[in-house]
JSON list of C-alpha atoms in Angstrom, two decimals:
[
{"chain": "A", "resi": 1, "resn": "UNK", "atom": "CA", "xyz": [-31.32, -136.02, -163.49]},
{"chain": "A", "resi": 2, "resn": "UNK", "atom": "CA", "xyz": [-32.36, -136.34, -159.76]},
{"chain": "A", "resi": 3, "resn": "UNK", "atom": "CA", "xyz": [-32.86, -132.77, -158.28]},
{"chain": "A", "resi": 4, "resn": "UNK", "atom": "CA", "xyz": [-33.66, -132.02, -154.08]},
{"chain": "A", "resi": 5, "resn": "UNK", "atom": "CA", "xyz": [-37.14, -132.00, -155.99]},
{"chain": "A", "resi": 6, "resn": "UNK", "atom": "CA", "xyz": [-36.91, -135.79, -156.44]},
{"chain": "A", "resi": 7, "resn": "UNK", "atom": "CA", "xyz": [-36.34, -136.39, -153.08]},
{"chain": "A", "resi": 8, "resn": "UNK", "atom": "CA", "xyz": [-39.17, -137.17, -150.26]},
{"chain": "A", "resi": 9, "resn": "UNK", "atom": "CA", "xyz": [-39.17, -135.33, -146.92]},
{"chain": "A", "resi": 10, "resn": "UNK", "atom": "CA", "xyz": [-39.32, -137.23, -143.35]},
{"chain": "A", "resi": 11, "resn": "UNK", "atom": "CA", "xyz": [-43.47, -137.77, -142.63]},
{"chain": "A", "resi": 12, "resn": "UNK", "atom": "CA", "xyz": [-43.73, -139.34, -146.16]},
{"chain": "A", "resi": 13, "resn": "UNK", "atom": "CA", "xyz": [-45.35, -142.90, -145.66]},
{"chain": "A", "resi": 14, "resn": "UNK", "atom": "CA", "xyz": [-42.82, -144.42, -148.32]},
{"chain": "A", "resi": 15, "resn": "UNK", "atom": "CA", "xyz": [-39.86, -143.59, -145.16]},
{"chain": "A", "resi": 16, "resn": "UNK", "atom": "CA", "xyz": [-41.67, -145.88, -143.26]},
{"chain": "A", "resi": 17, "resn": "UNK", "atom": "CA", "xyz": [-41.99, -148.90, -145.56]},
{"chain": "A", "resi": 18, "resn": "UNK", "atom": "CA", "xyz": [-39.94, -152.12, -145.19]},
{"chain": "A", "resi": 19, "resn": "UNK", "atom": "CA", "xyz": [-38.21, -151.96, -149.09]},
{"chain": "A", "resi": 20, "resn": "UNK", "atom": "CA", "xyz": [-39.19, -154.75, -151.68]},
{"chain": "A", "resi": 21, "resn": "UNK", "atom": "CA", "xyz": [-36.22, -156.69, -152.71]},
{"chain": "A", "resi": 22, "resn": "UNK", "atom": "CA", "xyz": [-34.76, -156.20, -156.09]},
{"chain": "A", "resi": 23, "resn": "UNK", "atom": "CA", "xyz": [-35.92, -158.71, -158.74]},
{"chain": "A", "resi": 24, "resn": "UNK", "atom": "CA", "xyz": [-33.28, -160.56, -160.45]},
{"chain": "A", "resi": 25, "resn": "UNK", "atom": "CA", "xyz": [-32.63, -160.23, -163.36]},
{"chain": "A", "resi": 26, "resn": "UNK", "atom": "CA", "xyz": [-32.22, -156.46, -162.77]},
{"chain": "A", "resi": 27, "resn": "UNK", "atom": "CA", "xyz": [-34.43, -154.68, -165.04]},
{"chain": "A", "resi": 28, "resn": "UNK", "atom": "CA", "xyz": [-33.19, -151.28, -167.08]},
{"chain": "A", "resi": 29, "resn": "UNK", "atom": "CA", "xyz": [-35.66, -149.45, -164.99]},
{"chain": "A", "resi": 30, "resn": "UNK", "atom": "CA", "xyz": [-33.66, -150.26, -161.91]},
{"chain": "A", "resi": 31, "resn": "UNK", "atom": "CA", "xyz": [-30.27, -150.20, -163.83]},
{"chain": "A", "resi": 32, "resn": "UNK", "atom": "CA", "xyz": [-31.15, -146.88, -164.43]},
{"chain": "A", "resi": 33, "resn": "UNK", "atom": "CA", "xyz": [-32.37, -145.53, -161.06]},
{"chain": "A", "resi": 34, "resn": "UNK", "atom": "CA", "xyz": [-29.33, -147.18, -159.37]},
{"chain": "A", "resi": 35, "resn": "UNK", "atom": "CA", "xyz": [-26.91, -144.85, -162.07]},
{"chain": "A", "resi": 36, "resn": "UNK", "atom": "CA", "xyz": [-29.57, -141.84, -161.16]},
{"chain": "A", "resi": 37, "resn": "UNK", "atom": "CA", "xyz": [-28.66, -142.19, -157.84]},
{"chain": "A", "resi": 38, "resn": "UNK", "atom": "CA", "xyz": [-25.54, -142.50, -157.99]},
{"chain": "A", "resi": 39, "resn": "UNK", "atom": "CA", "xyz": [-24.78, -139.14, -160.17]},
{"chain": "A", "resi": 40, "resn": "UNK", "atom": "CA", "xyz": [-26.94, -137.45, -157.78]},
{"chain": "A", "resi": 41, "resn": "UNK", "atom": "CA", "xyz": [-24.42, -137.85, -155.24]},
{"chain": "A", "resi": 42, "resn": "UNK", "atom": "CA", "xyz": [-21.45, -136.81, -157.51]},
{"chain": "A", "resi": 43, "resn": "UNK", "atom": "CA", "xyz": [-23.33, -134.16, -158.74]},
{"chain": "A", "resi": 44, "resn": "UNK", "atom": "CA", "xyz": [-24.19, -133.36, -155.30]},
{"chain": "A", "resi": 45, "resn": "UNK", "atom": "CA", "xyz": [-21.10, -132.74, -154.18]},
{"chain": "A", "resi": 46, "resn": "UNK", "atom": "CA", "xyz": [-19.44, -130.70, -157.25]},
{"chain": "A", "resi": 47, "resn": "UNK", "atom": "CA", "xyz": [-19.93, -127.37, -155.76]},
{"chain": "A", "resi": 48, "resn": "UNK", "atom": "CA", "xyz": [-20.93, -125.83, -159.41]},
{"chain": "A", "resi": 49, "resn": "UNK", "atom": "CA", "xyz": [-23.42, -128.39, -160.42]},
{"chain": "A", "resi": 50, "resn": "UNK", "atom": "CA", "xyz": [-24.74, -128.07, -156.79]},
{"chain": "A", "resi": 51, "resn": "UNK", "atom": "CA", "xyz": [-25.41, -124.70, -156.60]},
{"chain": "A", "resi": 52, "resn": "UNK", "atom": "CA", "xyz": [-26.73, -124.63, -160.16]},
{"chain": "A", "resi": 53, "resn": "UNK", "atom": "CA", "xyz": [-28.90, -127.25, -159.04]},
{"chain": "A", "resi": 54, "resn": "UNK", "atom": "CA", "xyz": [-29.42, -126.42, -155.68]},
{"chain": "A", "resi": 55, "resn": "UNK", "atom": "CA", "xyz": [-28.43, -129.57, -154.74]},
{"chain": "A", "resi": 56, "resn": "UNK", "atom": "CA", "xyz": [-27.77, -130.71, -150.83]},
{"chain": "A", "resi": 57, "resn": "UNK", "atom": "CA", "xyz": [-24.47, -132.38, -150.49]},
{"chain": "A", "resi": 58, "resn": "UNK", "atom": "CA", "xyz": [-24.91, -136.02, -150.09]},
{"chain": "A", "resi": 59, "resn": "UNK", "atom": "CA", "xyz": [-22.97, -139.07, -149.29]},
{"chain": "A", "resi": 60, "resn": "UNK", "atom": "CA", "xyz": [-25.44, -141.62, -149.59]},
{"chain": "A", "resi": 61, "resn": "UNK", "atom": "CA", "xyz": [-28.90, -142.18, -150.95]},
{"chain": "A", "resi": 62, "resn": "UNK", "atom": "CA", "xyz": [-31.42, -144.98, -151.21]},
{"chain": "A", "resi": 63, "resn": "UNK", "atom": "CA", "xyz": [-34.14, -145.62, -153.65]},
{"chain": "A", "resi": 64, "resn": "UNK", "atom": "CA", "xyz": [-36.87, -144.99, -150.91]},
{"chain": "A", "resi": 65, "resn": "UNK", "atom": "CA", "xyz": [-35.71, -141.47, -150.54]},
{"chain": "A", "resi": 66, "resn": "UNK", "atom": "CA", "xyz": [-36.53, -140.86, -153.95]},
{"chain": "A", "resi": 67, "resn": "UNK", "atom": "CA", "xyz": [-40.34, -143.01, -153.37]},
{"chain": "A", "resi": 68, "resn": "UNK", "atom": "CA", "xyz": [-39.47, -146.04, -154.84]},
{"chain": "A", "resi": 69, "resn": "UNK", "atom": "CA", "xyz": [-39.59, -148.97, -151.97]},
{"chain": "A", "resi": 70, "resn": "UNK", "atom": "CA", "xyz": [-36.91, -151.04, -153.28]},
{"chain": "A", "resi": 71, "resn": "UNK", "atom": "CA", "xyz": [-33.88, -152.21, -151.42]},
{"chain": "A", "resi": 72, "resn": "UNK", "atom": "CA", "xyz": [-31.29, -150.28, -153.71]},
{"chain": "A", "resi": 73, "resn": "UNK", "atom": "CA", "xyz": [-28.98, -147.66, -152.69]},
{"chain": "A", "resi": 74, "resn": "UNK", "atom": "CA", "xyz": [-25.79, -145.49, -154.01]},
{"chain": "A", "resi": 75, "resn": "UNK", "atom": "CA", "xyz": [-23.00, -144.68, -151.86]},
{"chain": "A", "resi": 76, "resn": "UNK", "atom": "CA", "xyz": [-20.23, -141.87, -152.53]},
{"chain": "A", "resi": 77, "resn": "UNK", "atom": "CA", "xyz": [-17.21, -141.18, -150.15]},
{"chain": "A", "resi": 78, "resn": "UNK", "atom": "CA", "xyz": [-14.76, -139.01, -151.15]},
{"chain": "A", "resi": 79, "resn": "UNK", "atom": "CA", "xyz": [-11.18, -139.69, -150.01]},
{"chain": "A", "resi": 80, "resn": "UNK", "atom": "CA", "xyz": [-11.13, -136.58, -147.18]},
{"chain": "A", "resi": 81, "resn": "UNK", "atom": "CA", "xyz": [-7.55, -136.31, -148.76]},
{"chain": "A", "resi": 82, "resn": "UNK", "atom": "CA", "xyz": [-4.38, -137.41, -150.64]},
{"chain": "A", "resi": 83, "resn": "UNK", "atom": "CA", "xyz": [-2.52, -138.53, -147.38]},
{"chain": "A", "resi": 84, "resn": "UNK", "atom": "CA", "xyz": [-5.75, -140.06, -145.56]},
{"chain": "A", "resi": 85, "resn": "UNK", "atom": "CA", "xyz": [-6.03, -143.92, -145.50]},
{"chain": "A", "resi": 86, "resn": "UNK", "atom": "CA", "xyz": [-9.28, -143.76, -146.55]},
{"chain": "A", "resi": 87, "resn": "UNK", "atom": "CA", "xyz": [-9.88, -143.77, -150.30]},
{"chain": "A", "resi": 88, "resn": "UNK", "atom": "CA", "xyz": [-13.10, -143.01, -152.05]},
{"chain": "A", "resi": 89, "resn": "UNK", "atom": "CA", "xyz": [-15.94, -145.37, -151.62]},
{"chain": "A", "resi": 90, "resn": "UNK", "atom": "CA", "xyz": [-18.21, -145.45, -154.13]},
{"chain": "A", "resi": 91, "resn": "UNK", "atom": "CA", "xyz": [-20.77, -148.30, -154.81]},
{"chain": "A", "resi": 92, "resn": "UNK", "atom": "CA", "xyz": [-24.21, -149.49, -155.78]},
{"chain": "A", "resi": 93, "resn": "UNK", "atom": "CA", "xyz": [-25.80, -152.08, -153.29]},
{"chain": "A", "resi": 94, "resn": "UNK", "atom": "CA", "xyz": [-28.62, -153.83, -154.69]},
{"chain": "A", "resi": 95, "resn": "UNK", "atom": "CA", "xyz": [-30.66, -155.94, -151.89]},
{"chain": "A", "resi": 96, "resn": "UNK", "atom": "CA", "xyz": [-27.54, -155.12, -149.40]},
{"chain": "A", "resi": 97, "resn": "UNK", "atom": "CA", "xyz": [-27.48, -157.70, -146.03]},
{"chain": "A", "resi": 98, "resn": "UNK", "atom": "CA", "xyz": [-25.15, -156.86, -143.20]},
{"chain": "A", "resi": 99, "resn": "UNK", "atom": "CA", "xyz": [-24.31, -160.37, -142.29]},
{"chain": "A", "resi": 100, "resn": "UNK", "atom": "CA", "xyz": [-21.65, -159.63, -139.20]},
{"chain": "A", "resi": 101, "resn": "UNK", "atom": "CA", "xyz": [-20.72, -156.54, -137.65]},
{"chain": "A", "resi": 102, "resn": "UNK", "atom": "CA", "xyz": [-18.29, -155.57, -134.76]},
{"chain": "A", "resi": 103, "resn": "UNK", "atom": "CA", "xyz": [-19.55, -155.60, -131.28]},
{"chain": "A", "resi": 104, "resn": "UNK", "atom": "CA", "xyz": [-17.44, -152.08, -130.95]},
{"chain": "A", "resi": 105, "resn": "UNK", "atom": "CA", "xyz": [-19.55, -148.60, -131.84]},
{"chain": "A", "resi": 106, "resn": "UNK", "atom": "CA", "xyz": [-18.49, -145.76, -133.64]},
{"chain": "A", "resi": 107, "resn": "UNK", "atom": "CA", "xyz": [-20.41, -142.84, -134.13]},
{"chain": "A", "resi": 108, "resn": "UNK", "atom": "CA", "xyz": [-19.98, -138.97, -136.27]},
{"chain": "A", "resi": 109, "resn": "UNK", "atom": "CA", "xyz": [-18.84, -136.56, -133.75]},
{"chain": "A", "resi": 110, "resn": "UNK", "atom": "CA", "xyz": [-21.40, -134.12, -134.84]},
{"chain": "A", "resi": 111, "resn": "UNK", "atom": "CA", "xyz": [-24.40, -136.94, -135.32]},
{"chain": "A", "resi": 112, "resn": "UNK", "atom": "CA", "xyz": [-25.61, -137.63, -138.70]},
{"chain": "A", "resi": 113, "resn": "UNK", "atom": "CA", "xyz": [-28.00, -135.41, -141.08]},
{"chain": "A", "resi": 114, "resn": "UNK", "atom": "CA", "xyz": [-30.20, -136.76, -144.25]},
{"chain": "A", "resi": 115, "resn": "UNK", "atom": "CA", "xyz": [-31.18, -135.34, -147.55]},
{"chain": "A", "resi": 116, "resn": "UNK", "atom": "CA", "xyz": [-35.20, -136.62, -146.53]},
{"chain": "A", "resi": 117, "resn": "UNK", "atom": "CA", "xyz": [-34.32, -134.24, -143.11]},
{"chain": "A", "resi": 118, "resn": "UNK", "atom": "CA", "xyz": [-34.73, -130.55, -143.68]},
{"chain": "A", "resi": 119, "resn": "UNK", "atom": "CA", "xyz": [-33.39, -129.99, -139.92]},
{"chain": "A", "resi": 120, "resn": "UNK", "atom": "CA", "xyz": [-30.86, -129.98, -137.76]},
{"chain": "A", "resi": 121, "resn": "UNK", "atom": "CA", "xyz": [-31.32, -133.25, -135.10]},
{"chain": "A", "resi": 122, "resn": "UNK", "atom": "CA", "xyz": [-28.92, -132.78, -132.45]},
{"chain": "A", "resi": 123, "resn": "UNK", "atom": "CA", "xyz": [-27.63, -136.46, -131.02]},
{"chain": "A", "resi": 124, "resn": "UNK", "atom": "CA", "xyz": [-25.00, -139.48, -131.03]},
{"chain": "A", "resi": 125, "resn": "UNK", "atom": "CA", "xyz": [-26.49, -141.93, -133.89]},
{"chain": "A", "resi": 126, "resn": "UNK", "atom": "CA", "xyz": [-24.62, -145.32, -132.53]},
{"chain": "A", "resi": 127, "resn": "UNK", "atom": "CA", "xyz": [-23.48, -147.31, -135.37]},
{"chain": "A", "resi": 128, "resn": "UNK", "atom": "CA", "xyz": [-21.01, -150.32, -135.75]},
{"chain": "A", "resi": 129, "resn": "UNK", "atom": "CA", "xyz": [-17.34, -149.46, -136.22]},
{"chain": "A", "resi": 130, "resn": "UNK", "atom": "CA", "xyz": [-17.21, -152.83, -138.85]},
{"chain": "A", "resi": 131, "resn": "UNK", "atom": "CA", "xyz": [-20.00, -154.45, -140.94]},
{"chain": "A", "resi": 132, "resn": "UNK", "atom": "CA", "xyz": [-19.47, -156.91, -143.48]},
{"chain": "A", "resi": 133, "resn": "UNK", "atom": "CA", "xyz": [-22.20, -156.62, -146.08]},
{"chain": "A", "resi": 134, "resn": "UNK", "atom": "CA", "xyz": [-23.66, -158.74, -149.07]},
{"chain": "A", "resi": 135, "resn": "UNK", "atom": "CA", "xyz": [-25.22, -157.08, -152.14]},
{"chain": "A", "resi": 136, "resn": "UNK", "atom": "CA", "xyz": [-25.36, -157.86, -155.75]},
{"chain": "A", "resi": 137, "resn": "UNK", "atom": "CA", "xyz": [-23.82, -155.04, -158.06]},
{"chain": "A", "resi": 138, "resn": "UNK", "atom": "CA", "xyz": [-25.45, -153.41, -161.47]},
{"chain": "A", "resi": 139, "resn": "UNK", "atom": "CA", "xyz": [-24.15, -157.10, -163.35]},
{"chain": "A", "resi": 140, "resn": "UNK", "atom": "CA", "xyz": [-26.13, -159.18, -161.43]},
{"chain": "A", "resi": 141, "resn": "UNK", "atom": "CA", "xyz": [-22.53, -160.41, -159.24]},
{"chain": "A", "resi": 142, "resn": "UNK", "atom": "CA", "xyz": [-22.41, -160.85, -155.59]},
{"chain": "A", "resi": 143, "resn": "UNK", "atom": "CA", "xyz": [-20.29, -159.36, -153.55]},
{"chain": "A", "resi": 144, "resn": "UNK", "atom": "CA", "xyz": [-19.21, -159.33, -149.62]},
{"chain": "A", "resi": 145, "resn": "UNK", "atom": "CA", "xyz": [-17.69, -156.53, -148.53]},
{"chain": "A", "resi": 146, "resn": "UNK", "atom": "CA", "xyz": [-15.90, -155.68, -145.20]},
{"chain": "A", "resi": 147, "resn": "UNK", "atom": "CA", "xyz": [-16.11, -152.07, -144.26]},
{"chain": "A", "resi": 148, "resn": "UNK", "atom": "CA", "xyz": [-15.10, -149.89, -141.46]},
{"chain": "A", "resi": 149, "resn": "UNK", "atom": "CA", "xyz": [-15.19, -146.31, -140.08]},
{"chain": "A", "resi": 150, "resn": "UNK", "atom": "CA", "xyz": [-16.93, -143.97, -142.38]},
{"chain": "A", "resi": 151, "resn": "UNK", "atom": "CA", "xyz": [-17.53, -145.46, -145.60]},
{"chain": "A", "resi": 152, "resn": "UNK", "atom": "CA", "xyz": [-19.31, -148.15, -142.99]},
{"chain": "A", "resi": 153, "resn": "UNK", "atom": "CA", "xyz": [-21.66, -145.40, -141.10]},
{"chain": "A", "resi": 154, "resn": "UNK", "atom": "CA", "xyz": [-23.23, -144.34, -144.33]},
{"chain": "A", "resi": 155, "resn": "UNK", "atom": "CA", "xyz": [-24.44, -147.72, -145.68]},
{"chain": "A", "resi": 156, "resn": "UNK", "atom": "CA", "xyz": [-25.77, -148.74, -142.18]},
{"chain": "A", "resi": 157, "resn": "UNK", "atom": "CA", "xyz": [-27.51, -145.09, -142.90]},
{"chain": "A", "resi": 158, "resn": "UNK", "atom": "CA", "xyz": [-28.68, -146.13, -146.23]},
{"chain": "A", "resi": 159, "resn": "UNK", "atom": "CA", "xyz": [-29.74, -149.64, -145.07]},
{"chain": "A", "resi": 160, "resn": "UNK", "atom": "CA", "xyz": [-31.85, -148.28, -142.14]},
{"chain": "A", "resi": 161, "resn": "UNK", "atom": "CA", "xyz": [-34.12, -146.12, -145.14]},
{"chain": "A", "resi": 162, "resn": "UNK", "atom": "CA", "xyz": [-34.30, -149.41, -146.87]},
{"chain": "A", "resi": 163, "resn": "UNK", "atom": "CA", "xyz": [-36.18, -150.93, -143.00]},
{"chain": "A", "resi": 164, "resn": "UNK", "atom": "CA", "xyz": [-37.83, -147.79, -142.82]},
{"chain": "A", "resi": 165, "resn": "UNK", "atom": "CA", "xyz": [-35.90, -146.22, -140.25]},
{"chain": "A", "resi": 166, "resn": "UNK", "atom": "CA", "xyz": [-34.61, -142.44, -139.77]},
{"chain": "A", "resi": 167, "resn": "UNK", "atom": "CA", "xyz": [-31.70, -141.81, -138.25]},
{"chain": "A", "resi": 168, "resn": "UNK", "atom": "CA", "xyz": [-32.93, -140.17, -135.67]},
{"chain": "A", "resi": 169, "resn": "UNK", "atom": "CA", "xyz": [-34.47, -143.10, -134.07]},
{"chain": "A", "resi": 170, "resn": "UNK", "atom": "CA", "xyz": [-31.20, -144.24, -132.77]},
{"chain": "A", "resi": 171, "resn": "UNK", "atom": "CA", "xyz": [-30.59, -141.52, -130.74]},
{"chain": "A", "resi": 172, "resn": "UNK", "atom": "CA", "xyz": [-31.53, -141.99, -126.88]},
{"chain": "A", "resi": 173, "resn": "UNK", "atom": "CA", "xyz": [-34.30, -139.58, -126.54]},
{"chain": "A", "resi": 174, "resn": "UNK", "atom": "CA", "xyz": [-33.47, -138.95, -122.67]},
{"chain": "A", "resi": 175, "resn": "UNK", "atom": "CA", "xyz": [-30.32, -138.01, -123.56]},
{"chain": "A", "resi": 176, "resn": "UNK", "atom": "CA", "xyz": [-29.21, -137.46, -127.07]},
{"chain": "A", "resi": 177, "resn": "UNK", "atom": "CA", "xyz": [-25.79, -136.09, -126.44]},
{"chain": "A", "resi": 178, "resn": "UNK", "atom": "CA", "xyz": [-24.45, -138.66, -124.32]},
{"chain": "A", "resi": 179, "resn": "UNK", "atom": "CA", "xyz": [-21.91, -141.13, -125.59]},
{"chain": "A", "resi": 180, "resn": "UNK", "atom": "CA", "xyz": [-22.59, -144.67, -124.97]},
{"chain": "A", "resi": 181, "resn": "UNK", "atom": "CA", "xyz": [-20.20, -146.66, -123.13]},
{"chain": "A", "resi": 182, "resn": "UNK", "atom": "CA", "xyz": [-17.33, -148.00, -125.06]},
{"chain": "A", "resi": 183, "resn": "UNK", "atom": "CA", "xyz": [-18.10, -146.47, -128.15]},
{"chain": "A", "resi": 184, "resn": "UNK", "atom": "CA", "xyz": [-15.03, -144.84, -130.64]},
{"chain": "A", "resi": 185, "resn": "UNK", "atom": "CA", "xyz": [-15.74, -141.17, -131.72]},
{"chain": "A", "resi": 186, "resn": "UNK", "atom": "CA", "xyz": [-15.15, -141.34, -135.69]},
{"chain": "A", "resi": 187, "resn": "UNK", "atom": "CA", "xyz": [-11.83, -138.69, -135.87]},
{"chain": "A", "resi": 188, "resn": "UNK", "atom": "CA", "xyz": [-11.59, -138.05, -132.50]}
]
C-alpha cells in the first residue's frame, strides 16, 4: 500500500526529470504500480483509511511522485454530488499525450495544491478548459479521450509531473493572483 511515506517532496531531482515512456507490453511491475496508485487515491480520500493512514487527500497522482520516472499516472474525481453533471472520473493513463486543447482557460478558484507540496502556494495555475488526450489503459488499448472542466485540470496536473513541472511554475510570479484575460473561473 502507498502511504504519504511513498511519496517524494518538491526539491527531489526525480520532480524534475522528463518521464521515460512506458514499455509495451506493460510489465506486472507497472500493472501493479498503476493499481498502487490508483488505491492510493481512493484510499486517500475515505476519511477512515485516511486518517488511519495519515493519508493527504488526493485527486491525482503520477508515478514520478512516488520516484519512479515513468509516464504513468492515476486519476480519481469524485462526482461533487448526485445532482452535479459531473460524474466520477477515474482512470489510469499510461504514456498520456494531449493532442488538442481549447484555446479558452480555466483555472481552480483557490489555485491548485500537490501531495509532493507540503505548502500552501498562493496563485491562479492557468490551465485549458478542454484537452483531448491519448493514453493506453492497463490492457494495452488506446484510448482518446475528450475532457473538460475539472476532471481536465487534474490530468494536465498529472501530465506536467510526468515533464517535470510543478504547478507552481505556471503561476505569474509578478502577480500570482491576477486572472488572465479571458480565462473561466472553474465554479464561479
Amino acid at each position: 500500500m502507498i502511504t504519504m511515506e511513498d511519496v517524494i517532496r518538491e526539491g527531489h531531482p526525480t520532480l524534475r526529470l522528463t518521464a521515460e515512456e512506458v514499455e509495451t507490453p506493460l510489465s506486472e511491475e507497472v500493472i501493479q504500480l498503476a493499481e498502487d496508485l490508483l488505491q492510493f487515491l481512493k484510499n486517500s480520500q475515505d476519511p477512515e483509511i485516511a486518517e488511519q493512514h495519515a493519508l493527504r487527500a488526493g485527486v491525482g497522482i503520477a508515478a514520478p511522485q512516488v520516484n519512479v520516472s515513468k509516464r504513468l499516472l492515476a486519476v480519481h474525481v469524485p462526482s461533487t454530488d448526485e445532482e452535479s453533471d459531473e460524474p466520477e472520473y477515474s482512470a489510469i493513463l499510461i504514456n498520456p499525450k494531449i493532442v488538442s486543447h481549447s484555446v479558452q482557460q480555466t483555472c481552480l478558484p483557490d489555485g491548485e495544491g500537490c501531495l509532493s507540496v507540503d505548502r500552501e502556494v498562493p496563485g491562479i495555475v492557468p490551465r485549458h478548459k478542454r484537452i483531448t488526450v491519448e493514453y493506453i489503459d492497463l490492457n494495452g488499448k488506446k484510448h482518446k479521450e475528450r475532457l473538460r472542466g475539472y476532471p481536465a485540470i487534474v490530468v494536465q496536473h498529472e501530465i506536467d509531473h510526468l515533464n517535470g513541472v510543478m504547478f507552481y511554475d505556471r503561476i505569474d510570479p509578478e502577480n500570482p493572483l491576477a486572472l488572465p484575460d479571458g480565462i473561466d473561473v472553474l465554479g464561479s
